[in-house]
Coordinates of C-alpha atoms in Angstrom, one line a residue:
M30 CA 0.0 0.0 0.0
L31 CA 2.8 2.3 0.9
L32 CA 4.5 1.4 -2.4
G33 CA 1.4 2.6 -4.3
K34 CA 1.4 5.9 -2.5
V35 CA 5.1 6.5 -3.2
V36 CA 4.6 5.8 -6.9
L37 CA 1.6 8.2 -7.2
M38 CA 3.5 10.9 -5.4
L39 CA 6.4 10.5 -7.8
R40 CA 4.1 10.8 -10.8
S41 CA 2.3 13.8 -9.5
H42 CA 5.4 15.7 -8.8
S43 CA 7.7 14.5 -11.5
R44 CA 7.4 17.6 -13.6
R45 CA 8.1 20.0 -10.7
R46 CA 11.1 18.2 -9.2
P47 CA 14.6 18.0 -10.6
L48 CA 16.3 14.8 -11.6
G49 CA 18.3 14.5 -8.4
A50 CA 15.2 14.5 -6.4
V51 CA 13.7 11.7 -8.4
F52 CA 16.7 9.5 -7.6
L53 CA 16.3 10.3 -3.9
I54 CA 12.7 9.3 -3.9
L55 CA 13.5 6.0 -5.7
T56 CA 16.2 5.1 -3.2
L57 CA 13.8 5.8 -0.3
M58 CA 11.1 3.7 -1.9
I59 CA 13.4 0.6 -2.2
T60 CA 14.6 1.0 1.3
L61 CA 11.1 1.2 2.6
F62 CA 10.1 -1.9 0.6
N63 CA 12.9 -4.0 2.0
A64 CA 12.2 -2.9 5.6
T65 CA 8.5 -3.2 5.7
V66 CA 7.8 -6.2 3.5
P67 CA 9.5 -9.3 5.1
A68 CA 8.8 -12.9 4.1
H69 CA 5.4 -14.2 5.1
A70 CA 5.4 -15.5 8.7
D71 CA 3.9 -18.8 7.6
D72 CA 6.9 -19.6 5.3
V73 CA 9.6 -20.0 8.1
G74 CA 10.0 -21.4 11.5
S75 CA 12.6 -22.3 14.1
F76 CA 13.8 -25.2 16.4
T77 CA 15.6 -25.3 19.7
I78 CA 17.8 -28.2 21.1
F79 CA 17.8 -28.4 24.8
V80 CA 20.0 -30.7 26.9
D81 CA 18.4 -31.5 30.2
P82 CA 20.6 -32.2 33.3
A83 CA 20.6 -36.0 33.5
I84 CA 20.5 -38.1 36.7
G85 CA 23.2 -40.7 36.8
N86 CA 25.9 -42.2 38.9
A87 CA 28.9 -41.4 36.6
G88 CA 29.6 -38.1 38.4
E89 CA 32.7 -36.5 37.0
L90 CA 32.6 -38.9 34.0
T91 CA 29.5 -37.0 32.6
P92 CA 30.4 -34.5 29.8
K93 CA 29.5 -30.8 30.3
S94 CA 28.3 -30.1 26.8
F95 CA 27.2 -32.1 23.7
T96 CA 27.6 -31.5 20.0
F97 CA 24.8 -31.9 17.4
D98 CA 24.7 -32.1 13.6
Y99 CA 21.5 -30.8 11.8
E100 CA 20.3 -30.5 8.3
C101 CA 17.0 -29.3 6.9
S102 CA 15.0 -29.4 3.6
N103 CA 11.9 -27.6 2.3
T104 CA 8.6 -29.2 1.4
A105 CA 10.0 -30.0 -2.0
G106 CA 12.9 -32.0 -0.5
E107 CA 15.5 -29.4 -1.4
P108 CA 18.2 -28.7 1.1
T109 CA 17.8 -25.4 3.0
V110 CA 20.0 -25.0 6.1
S111 CA 22.5 -27.3 7.9
G112 CA 25.2 -26.9 10.5
V113 CA 26.8 -27.9 13.8
L114 CA 25.9 -26.6 17.2
T115 CA 27.1 -27.2 20.7
V116 CA 24.7 -27.3 23.6
E117 CA 25.7 -27.0 27.3
V118 CA 24.0 -29.2 29.8
G119 CA 21.0 -27.3 31.3
S120 CA 20.6 -24.9 28.3
G121 CA 19.5 -24.8 24.7
V122 CA 20.4 -23.3 21.3
T123 CA 17.8 -22.0 18.8
I124 CA 18.1 -22.0 15.0
T125 CA 15.8 -19.4 13.4
D126 CA 14.5 -18.6 9.9
V127 CA 14.3 -22.2 8.9
P128 CA 12.0 -22.7 5.9
I129 CA 9.1 -24.9 6.6
G130 CA 9.9 -28.6 5.9
Q131 CA 11.7 -31.3 7.8
C132 CA 15.0 -31.4 9.8
D133 CA 17.2 -34.1 11.3
A134 CA 19.3 -33.3 14.4
Y135 CA 21.4 -35.9 16.1
Q136 CA 24.0 -35.9 18.9
R137 CA 27.5 -37.0 18.1
D138 CA 29.1 -39.9 20.0
A139 CA 29.2 -39.0 23.7
S140 CA 30.4 -42.3 25.2
V141 CA 33.0 -42.2 28.0
P142 CA 35.2 -44.9 29.5
G143 CA 33.9 -46.6 32.6
A144 CA 30.2 -45.6 32.1
D145 CA 27.3 -46.5 30.0
L146 CA 25.2 -43.8 28.2
G147 CA 21.5 -44.0 27.9
S148 CA 19.7 -41.3 26.0
T149 CA 16.1 -40.3 25.5
T150 CA 14.7 -37.6 23.1
V151 CA 11.4 -35.8 23.2
V152 CA 10.0 -33.5 20.4
S153 CA 7.5 -30.9 21.4
N154 CA 5.2 -31.2 18.4
Q155 CA 5.3 -35.0 18.3
D156 CA 3.6 -37.7 20.4
V157 CA 6.7 -39.9 20.1
I158 CA 9.5 -40.5 22.7
W159 CA 12.8 -41.4 21.1
E160 CA 14.4 -43.9 23.4
D161 CA 18.0 -45.0 23.4
I162 CA 18.9 -42.2 21.0
A163 CA 20.0 -38.5 21.3
G164 CA 18.2 -36.7 18.4
A165 CA 15.2 -37.0 16.2
E166 CA 13.6 -36.2 12.9
F167 CA 11.0 -33.4 13.2
D168 CA 8.9 -30.9 11.1
V169 CA 9.5 -27.2 11.0
T170 CA 6.2 -25.3 11.1
G171 CA 5.8 -21.8 9.9
G172 CA 5.6 -19.2 12.6
R173 CA 6.4 -21.7 15.4
D174 CA 9.4 -23.0 17.3
T175 CA 10.0 -26.8 17.7
R176 CA 11.7 -27.8 20.9
I177 CA 13.9 -31.0 21.0
T178 CA 14.8 -32.0 24.5
V179 CA 17.6 -34.6 25.1
W180 CA 18.4 -36.5 28.3
N181 CA 21.8 -38.1 28.6
V182 CA 22.1 -40.5 31.6
Y183 CA 25.5 -41.9 32.4
S184 CA 25.9 -45.0 34.6
R185 CA 29.1 -46.4 35.8
H186 CA 29.5 -49.9 34.4
G187 CA 31.6 -53.1 34.7
T188 CA 31.6 -56.6 33.5
F189 CA 32.6 -60.1 34.5
E190 CA 34.8 -62.9 33.1
V191 CA 34.9 -66.6 33.5
S192 CA 37.7 -69.2 33.5
K193 CA 37.7 -73.0 33.7
V194 CA 40.1 -75.1 35.8
I195 CA 40.4 -78.9 35.0
E196 CA 41.4 -81.5 37.5
G197 CA 41.8 -85.3 37.0
I198 CA 42.6 -85.2 33.3
G199 CA 46.1 -84.7 32.1
D200 CA 45.0 -83.3 28.7
Q201 CA 43.9 -79.7 29.3
S202 CA 42.7 -79.3 25.7
V203 CA 39.3 -80.6 26.6
G204 CA 36.3 -78.3 26.1
P205 CA 35.2 -75.8 25.2
Y206 CA 32.7 -75.2 28.0
V207 CA 29.5 -73.1 27.7
F208 CA 28.2 -70.8 30.4
T209 CA 24.9 -68.9 30.5
Y210 CA 24.1 -65.8 32.5
T211 CA 21.1 -63.8 33.6
C212 CA 21.4 -60.3 35.1
T213 CA 19.2 -58.1 37.2
D214 CA 19.4 -55.3 34.6
G215 CA 17.5 -57.6 32.2
Q216 CA 20.5 -58.7 30.1
S217 CA 21.2 -62.4 29.5
G218 CA 23.5 -64.3 27.2
S219 CA 26.1 -67.0 27.0
L220 CA 29.9 -67.3 26.6
T221 CA 32.3 -70.1 25.6
V222 CA 35.4 -70.8 27.7
P223 CA 38.4 -73.1 26.9
G224 CA 39.6 -75.7 29.4
D225 CA 43.2 -74.3 29.7
G226 CA 42.4 -71.6 32.3
T227 CA 42.1 -68.7 30.0
S228 CA 39.5 -66.0 31.1
V229 CA 36.8 -64.9 28.8
E230 CA 34.8 -61.7 29.3
A231 CA 31.0 -61.7 29.0
G232 CA 31.3 -59.4 25.9
T233 CA 29.0 -56.7 27.3
T234 CA 28.9 -54.2 30.2
F235 CA 26.5 -53.9 33.0
P236 CA 25.5 -50.9 35.2
N237 CA 27.2 -50.6 38.5
G238 CA 25.5 -52.8 41.1
T239 CA 24.0 -55.3 38.6
E240 CA 24.0 -58.9 39.8
C241 CA 24.5 -61.7 37.3
T242 CA 24.0 -65.4 37.9
V243 CA 26.4 -67.6 35.9
A244 CA 25.8 -71.3 35.3
E245 CA 27.7 -74.0 33.4
D246 CA 26.0 -76.0 30.7
P247 CA 26.3 -79.7 32.0
S248 CA 26.3 -81.1 28.5
S249 CA 29.4 -79.2 27.6
A250 CA 31.2 -80.5 30.7
Q251 CA 31.1 -84.2 29.7
V252 CA 34.3 -86.0 28.7
P253 CA 34.1 -89.6 27.4
G254 CA 35.5 -92.1 30.0
Y255 CA 35.2 -89.7 32.9
S256 CA 32.6 -88.7 35.4
V257 CA 32.2 -85.1 36.6
E258 CA 30.0 -83.2 39.0
V259 CA 29.2 -79.9 37.4
P260 CA 30.0 -76.9 39.7
Q261 CA 27.1 -75.0 41.2
T262 CA 26.0 -71.7 39.8
Q263 CA 27.8 -68.5 40.9
T264 CA 26.5 -64.9 41.4
V265 CA 28.6 -61.8 40.7
K266 CA 27.9 -58.2 41.5
I267 CA 29.2 -55.6 39.0
R268 CA 31.6 -53.0 40.3
N269 CA 32.6 -49.6 38.8
E270 CA 34.9 -49.9 35.8
T271 CA 36.1 -53.4 36.8
S272 CA 35.8 -56.9 35.5
Q273 CA 34.7 -59.4 38.1
R274 CA 36.4 -62.8 37.8
L275 CA 34.6 -66.1 38.2
S276 CA 36.4 -69.5 38.2
F277 CA 34.8 -72.8 37.8
T278 CA 36.7 -76.0 38.6
N279 CA 35.7 -79.4 37.0
A280 CA 37.1 -82.3 39.0
Y281 CA 37.0 -85.4 36.7
T282 CA 37.1 -89.0 37.9
R283 CA 38.1 -91.7 35.5
D284 CA 35.4 -94.3 34.8
E285 CA 36.9 -97.7 35.6
G286 CA 35.8 -101.3 35.9
G287 CA 37.4 -104.7 36.3
F288 CA 37.1 -108.4 35.6
S289 CA 37.2 -111.7 37.6
V290 CA 38.3 -115.2 36.8
A291 CA 36.5 -118.4 37.9
K292 CA 37.9 -121.9 37.5
S293 CA 35.9 -125.1 37.4
V294 CA 37.3 -128.6 37.1
T295 CA 35.7 -131.8 35.8
G296 CA 37.1 -135.3 35.5
A297 CA 39.5 -135.0 38.5
S298 CA 39.5 -133.9 42.0
A299 CA 41.5 -130.6 42.3
G300 CA 41.2 -130.3 46.0
D301 CA 43.0 -127.1 47.2
K302 CA 45.0 -126.8 44.0
E303 CA 45.5 -123.3 42.8
F304 CA 45.5 -122.4 39.1
T305 CA 47.5 -119.4 37.9
F306 CA 46.4 -116.9 35.3
T307 CA 48.1 -113.9 33.7
Y308 CA 46.6 -110.9 31.9
D309 CA 47.8 -108.3 29.4
C310 CA 45.7 -105.2 28.8
T311 CA 45.5 -102.5 26.2
D312 CA 46.1 -99.7 28.7
G313 CA 49.5 -101.2 29.5
Q314 CA 48.7 -103.0 32.7
T315 CA 49.8 -106.6 33.2
G316 CA 49.5 -108.9 36.1
S317 CA 48.6 -112.4 37.4
L318 CA 46.1 -114.0 39.8
T319 CA 45.3 -117.4 41.2
A320 CA 42.0 -119.2 41.6
R321 CA 40.9 -122.6 42.9
G322 CA 38.9 -125.0 40.9
D323 CA 35.8 -124.5 43.0
G324 CA 34.1 -122.1 40.6
V325 CA 34.5 -119.1 43.0
A326 CA 35.4 -115.9 41.1
V327 CA 38.6 -114.0 41.9
V328 CA 38.7 -110.3 41.0
A329 CA 41.9 -109.0 39.4
G330 CA 43.7 -106.7 41.7
A331 CA 43.6 -103.6 39.4
S332 CA 41.1 -101.3 37.8
F333 CA 40.9 -100.5 34.1
P334 CA 39.5 -97.5 32.1
L335 CA 36.3 -98.3 30.3
G336 CA 37.0 -99.7 26.9
T337 CA 40.2 -101.5 28.0
E338 CA 40.6 -105.0 26.6
C339 CA 42.5 -107.6 28.6
T340 CA 43.7 -111.0 27.4
V341 CA 43.7 -113.7 30.1
S342 CA 45.8 -116.8 29.8
E343 CA 46.1 -119.9 32.0
D344 CA 49.5 -121.3 33.1
A345 CA 49.4 -124.8 31.5
D346 CA 52.2 -126.2 33.6
A347 CA 50.6 -125.2 36.8
A348 CA 47.3 -126.8 35.7
Q349 CA 48.6 -130.4 35.4
I350 CA 47.4 -133.1 37.7
D351 CA 49.3 -136.4 38.1
G352 CA 47.6 -139.3 36.4
Y353 CA 45.5 -137.1 34.1
T354 CA 45.8 -135.4 30.8
L355 CA 44.5 -131.9 30.2
D356 CA 43.7 -129.9 27.1
V357 CA 44.4 -126.3 28.4
P358 CA 41.6 -123.8 27.7
Q359 CA 42.3 -121.2 25.1
D360 CA 43.0 -117.5 26.1
R361 CA 40.0 -115.3 26.9
T362 CA 39.7 -111.6 25.9
V363 CA 37.4 -109.4 28.1
T364 CA 36.4 -105.8 27.5
V365 CA 35.8 -103.5 30.5
S366 CA 32.6 -101.7 29.5
E367 CA 30.8 -100.5 32.6
R368 CA 31.8 -98.2 35.4
D369 CA 32.4 -99.9 38.7
Q370 CA 31.3 -103.2 37.3
V371 CA 33.3 -106.5 37.2
V372 CA 33.1 -108.6 34.0
P373 CA 33.3 -112.3 34.7
V374 CA 35.6 -114.7 32.8
E375 CA 35.3 -118.5 33.2
F376 CA 37.7 -121.2 32.5
E377 CA 36.9 -125.0 32.7
N378 CA 39.5 -127.6 32.9
V379 CA 38.4 -131.1 31.7
Y380 CA 40.8 -133.8 32.9
T381 CA 41.0 -137.3 31.4
P382 CA 42.6 -140.2 33.4
V383 CA 45.7 -141.7 31.9
P384 CA 44.8 -145.4 31.1
E385 CA 46.6 -148.3 33.0
P386 CA 49.1 -150.2 30.8
T387 CA 47.8 -153.6 29.6
P388 CA 50.2 -156.5 30.4
S389 CA 51.4 -158.3 27.2
A390 CA 51.3 -162.2 26.8
P391 CA 54.5 -163.9 28.1
E392 CA 56.9 -165.1 25.4
E393 CA 57.3 -168.9 25.0
S394 CA 60.7 -170.0 26.3
P395 CA 62.6 -172.5 23.9
S396 CA 62.2 -176.1 24.9
S397 CA 65.3 -177.9 26.1
P398 CA 66.5 -180.6 23.6
E399 CA 66.3 -184.1 24.9
P400 CA 69.7 -185.8 25.2
S401 CA 70.3 -188.5 22.5
A402 CA 72.6 -191.5 22.6
P403 CA 76.0 -190.9 21.1
D404 CA 76.6 -192.5 17.7
P405 CA 79.5 -195.0 18.2
T406 CA 80.6 -194.4 14.6
T407 CA 80.8 -190.6 15.0
P408 CA 83.8 -189.6 17.0
G409 CA 83.3 -186.8 19.5
E410 CA 79.6 -187.2 19.7
S411 CA 78.2 -188.4 23.0
P412 CA 75.8 -191.4 22.7
E413 CA 72.2 -190.6 23.4
P414 CA 71.5 -191.9 26.9
S415 CA 68.9 -194.6 27.1
A416 CA 67.2 -196.2 29.9
P417 CA 69.5 -198.9 31.4
A418 CA 68.6 -202.5 30.6
P419 CA 67.9 -204.9 33.4
T420 CA 71.1 -206.2 34.8
Q421 CA 71.5 -209.9 34.6
T422 CA 73.2 -211.6 37.4
P423 CA 76.3 -213.2 35.9
S424 CA 77.0 -216.7 36.8
A425 CA 80.7 -216.0 37.4
P426 CA 82.2 -212.9 38.8
V427 CA 83.5 -210.5 36.2
E428 CA 86.8 -208.9 36.8
T429 CA 87.3 -205.2 36.2
P430 CA 90.5 -203.6 35.4
E431 CA 90.3 -201.4 38.5
S432 CA 90.2 -204.3 41.0
S433 CA 91.2 -208.0 40.9
A434 CA 89.0 -208.9 43.9
P435 CA 85.8 -210.6 43.1
V436 CA 82.7 -208.6 43.3
T437 CA 80.3 -210.3 45.6
S438 CA 76.7 -209.3 45.6
S439 CA 74.9 -208.8 48.8
S440 CA 72.1 -210.8 49.9
P441 CA 68.6 -209.3 49.7
S442 CA 68.3 -209.0 53.4
E443 CA 71.6 -207.2 53.7
S444 CA 70.7 -204.8 50.9
A445 CA 67.5 -203.9 52.6
R446 CA 69.4 -203.2 55.8
R447 CA 71.8 -200.9 54.1
S448 CA 69.1 -199.0 52.4
S449 CA 67.2 -198.4 55.6
T450 CA 70.1 -197.1 57.6
S451 CA 72.9 -194.7 57.1
P452 CA 76.5 -195.4 58.1
S453 CA 75.8 -193.4 61.3
G454 CA 72.8 -195.5 62.0
L455 CA 70.3 -192.8 61.2
P456 CA 67.4 -193.7 58.9
R457 CA 67.7 -192.5 55.2
T458 CA 65.3 -190.1 53.6
G459 CA 63.7 -190.3 50.2
S460 CA 66.1 -187.7 48.8
G461 CA 69.0 -189.9 49.8
A462 CA 67.5 -192.9 47.9
A463 CA 66.9 -190.8 44.9
G464 CA 70.5 -189.7 45.0
L465 CA 71.7 -193.2 45.1
T466 CA 69.5 -194.1 42.2
A467 CA 71.0 -191.3 40.2
V468 CA 74.5 -192.3 41.1
A469 CA 73.7 -195.9 40.1
A470 CA 72.3 -194.8 36.7
A471 CA 75.4 -192.7 36.0
G472 CA 77.6 -195.6 36.9
A473 CA 75.7 -197.9 34.6
L474 CA 76.1 -195.4 31.7
A475 CA 79.8 -195.1 32.4
A476 CA 80.3 -198.9 32.4
L477 CA 78.4 -199.5 29.2
P478 CA 81.3 -198.8 26.8
L479 CA 83.5 -201.1 28.7
L480 CA 81.0 -203.9 28.4
R481 CA 80.7 -203.3 24.7
R482 CA 84.5 -203.4 24.3
R483 CA 84.7 -206.7 26.1
R484 CA 82.1 -208.3 24.0
R485 CA 84.0 -207.4 20.9

C-alpha cells in the first residue's frame, strides 16, 4: 500500500522536481520496501535443542556439553539449512529462519570410558518419545518453534569374566565349556570358555550394582571315559569400571571297571589246588592272579579304564594233575565296559585219566633138547642116553681092570638093611634114595662102553 502511494506521489510531482530529487525518492522507496515487506510468517519457523541435566551415577565422567549435527530441507525436499551446534547441559540453542519442511538433528558420539550412556529424546510437536537415541527427525512449522529435549544419563559400568580349571585329566585341551548368565538389569546371554584356564569376558557391560547369575551347561562338561559333578552356579555383583572374575573347577574321575576269573574242574579232584592266570591289557597294565577249581570268582587286583581289553591266559604247567591229561583252555579276551562293574571270565579244565598199561602175553621159552645116545661111529659125539637095561646076574664074577678082587653081591636082606640105615645109624630119607639111584644110573652109563668093548 505504501509502495502505491510512493509511486503516485512520484508521478504527480515529476514535472516539478529536478532529476536528483527523483533518484532520492527511488532510493527511499526501495529501502522502505525491504524494511517493511519481510517474508510471510507462515513460510519459516525455528527449532531449539535443549540438553536437560541428567540423573546418573557417573559423576565427573559426565560431559559438560554435547555436539549436534543438523540439516533441513523444504517441502519440495530441497536442502535449505545445515550446521553444527554445541549445547551445554541445562541450556538450549535455537536455530531461526528455517524454511518450513523437515529437519534431522542428532547428537554426536558421547560415550565415555567406565560408564554406560543411555539417551532419551522428546520432540514438542510430536507424540513420540525417542528412546536410546539422542536426536530426532522433526517438522519445521511456519511461525512456530519446535523444541527438541535430550536427556543423557551416564551410569558407571563393569563386566565379568569366566575361567575354567580342569582336574583329574592330564590333557587340558578338553572343552570348550559353555556358560549362560542372567542379570538383574534384564540382560542375558552366553559365553564359551576353553579348558586351559584362559579367562573370557562376557562381551558386554552392566550398570554398577547389577547382579549376574552364571551357570555352566552340563552337556558341555562331559568327557568320554570320565565322570564329573558340574559346579554350582555363581552370582557376581558388577563394580565400577572393573571386570569381576569367576572361576569354575571341574574335577573329573576316570570311569573304571574290572574283571574276575572263575575256574571249574571236571574229570578229576582238584582239592585245594590253585590255578595261575596272567593278563595283558591294552592300557599297558599286566599282572597275574590265582583261583581254585571250586568255581569261586577271583577279582583282578587292578582297575581299568572303560573300553580296555584284557587277554587272560592260564598257566598250562601249573594246571597239570598227576595221572590225568589236560587240554588247556584257550585264552579269553574281556572288555571292561561298565563303570564300577566286574566282567566275569570263566575257565573250565576237563581232565582225562591216563589209562593203565595192559600186560602183554609172556613169550614162550625155547624147549630144552632131549639128550640123545651118542653115535658110536661118529667120533666126538656123545651117545644118546637110554634107559638102562635090566642087569642080569652073571654066573661068574666079572673082573674089572680097577680091581682083581671078586665082586660079591649082597644078599637081599643085607641090601635092605643098608638102604634103611645110614653109616651113622640114622634112617635115610627119600632124597637120599633118589640120590643113590642117580649115582647108580650114572655108573651104569659109564660102564656101558666097557662092556661093549669086552664083548667085541
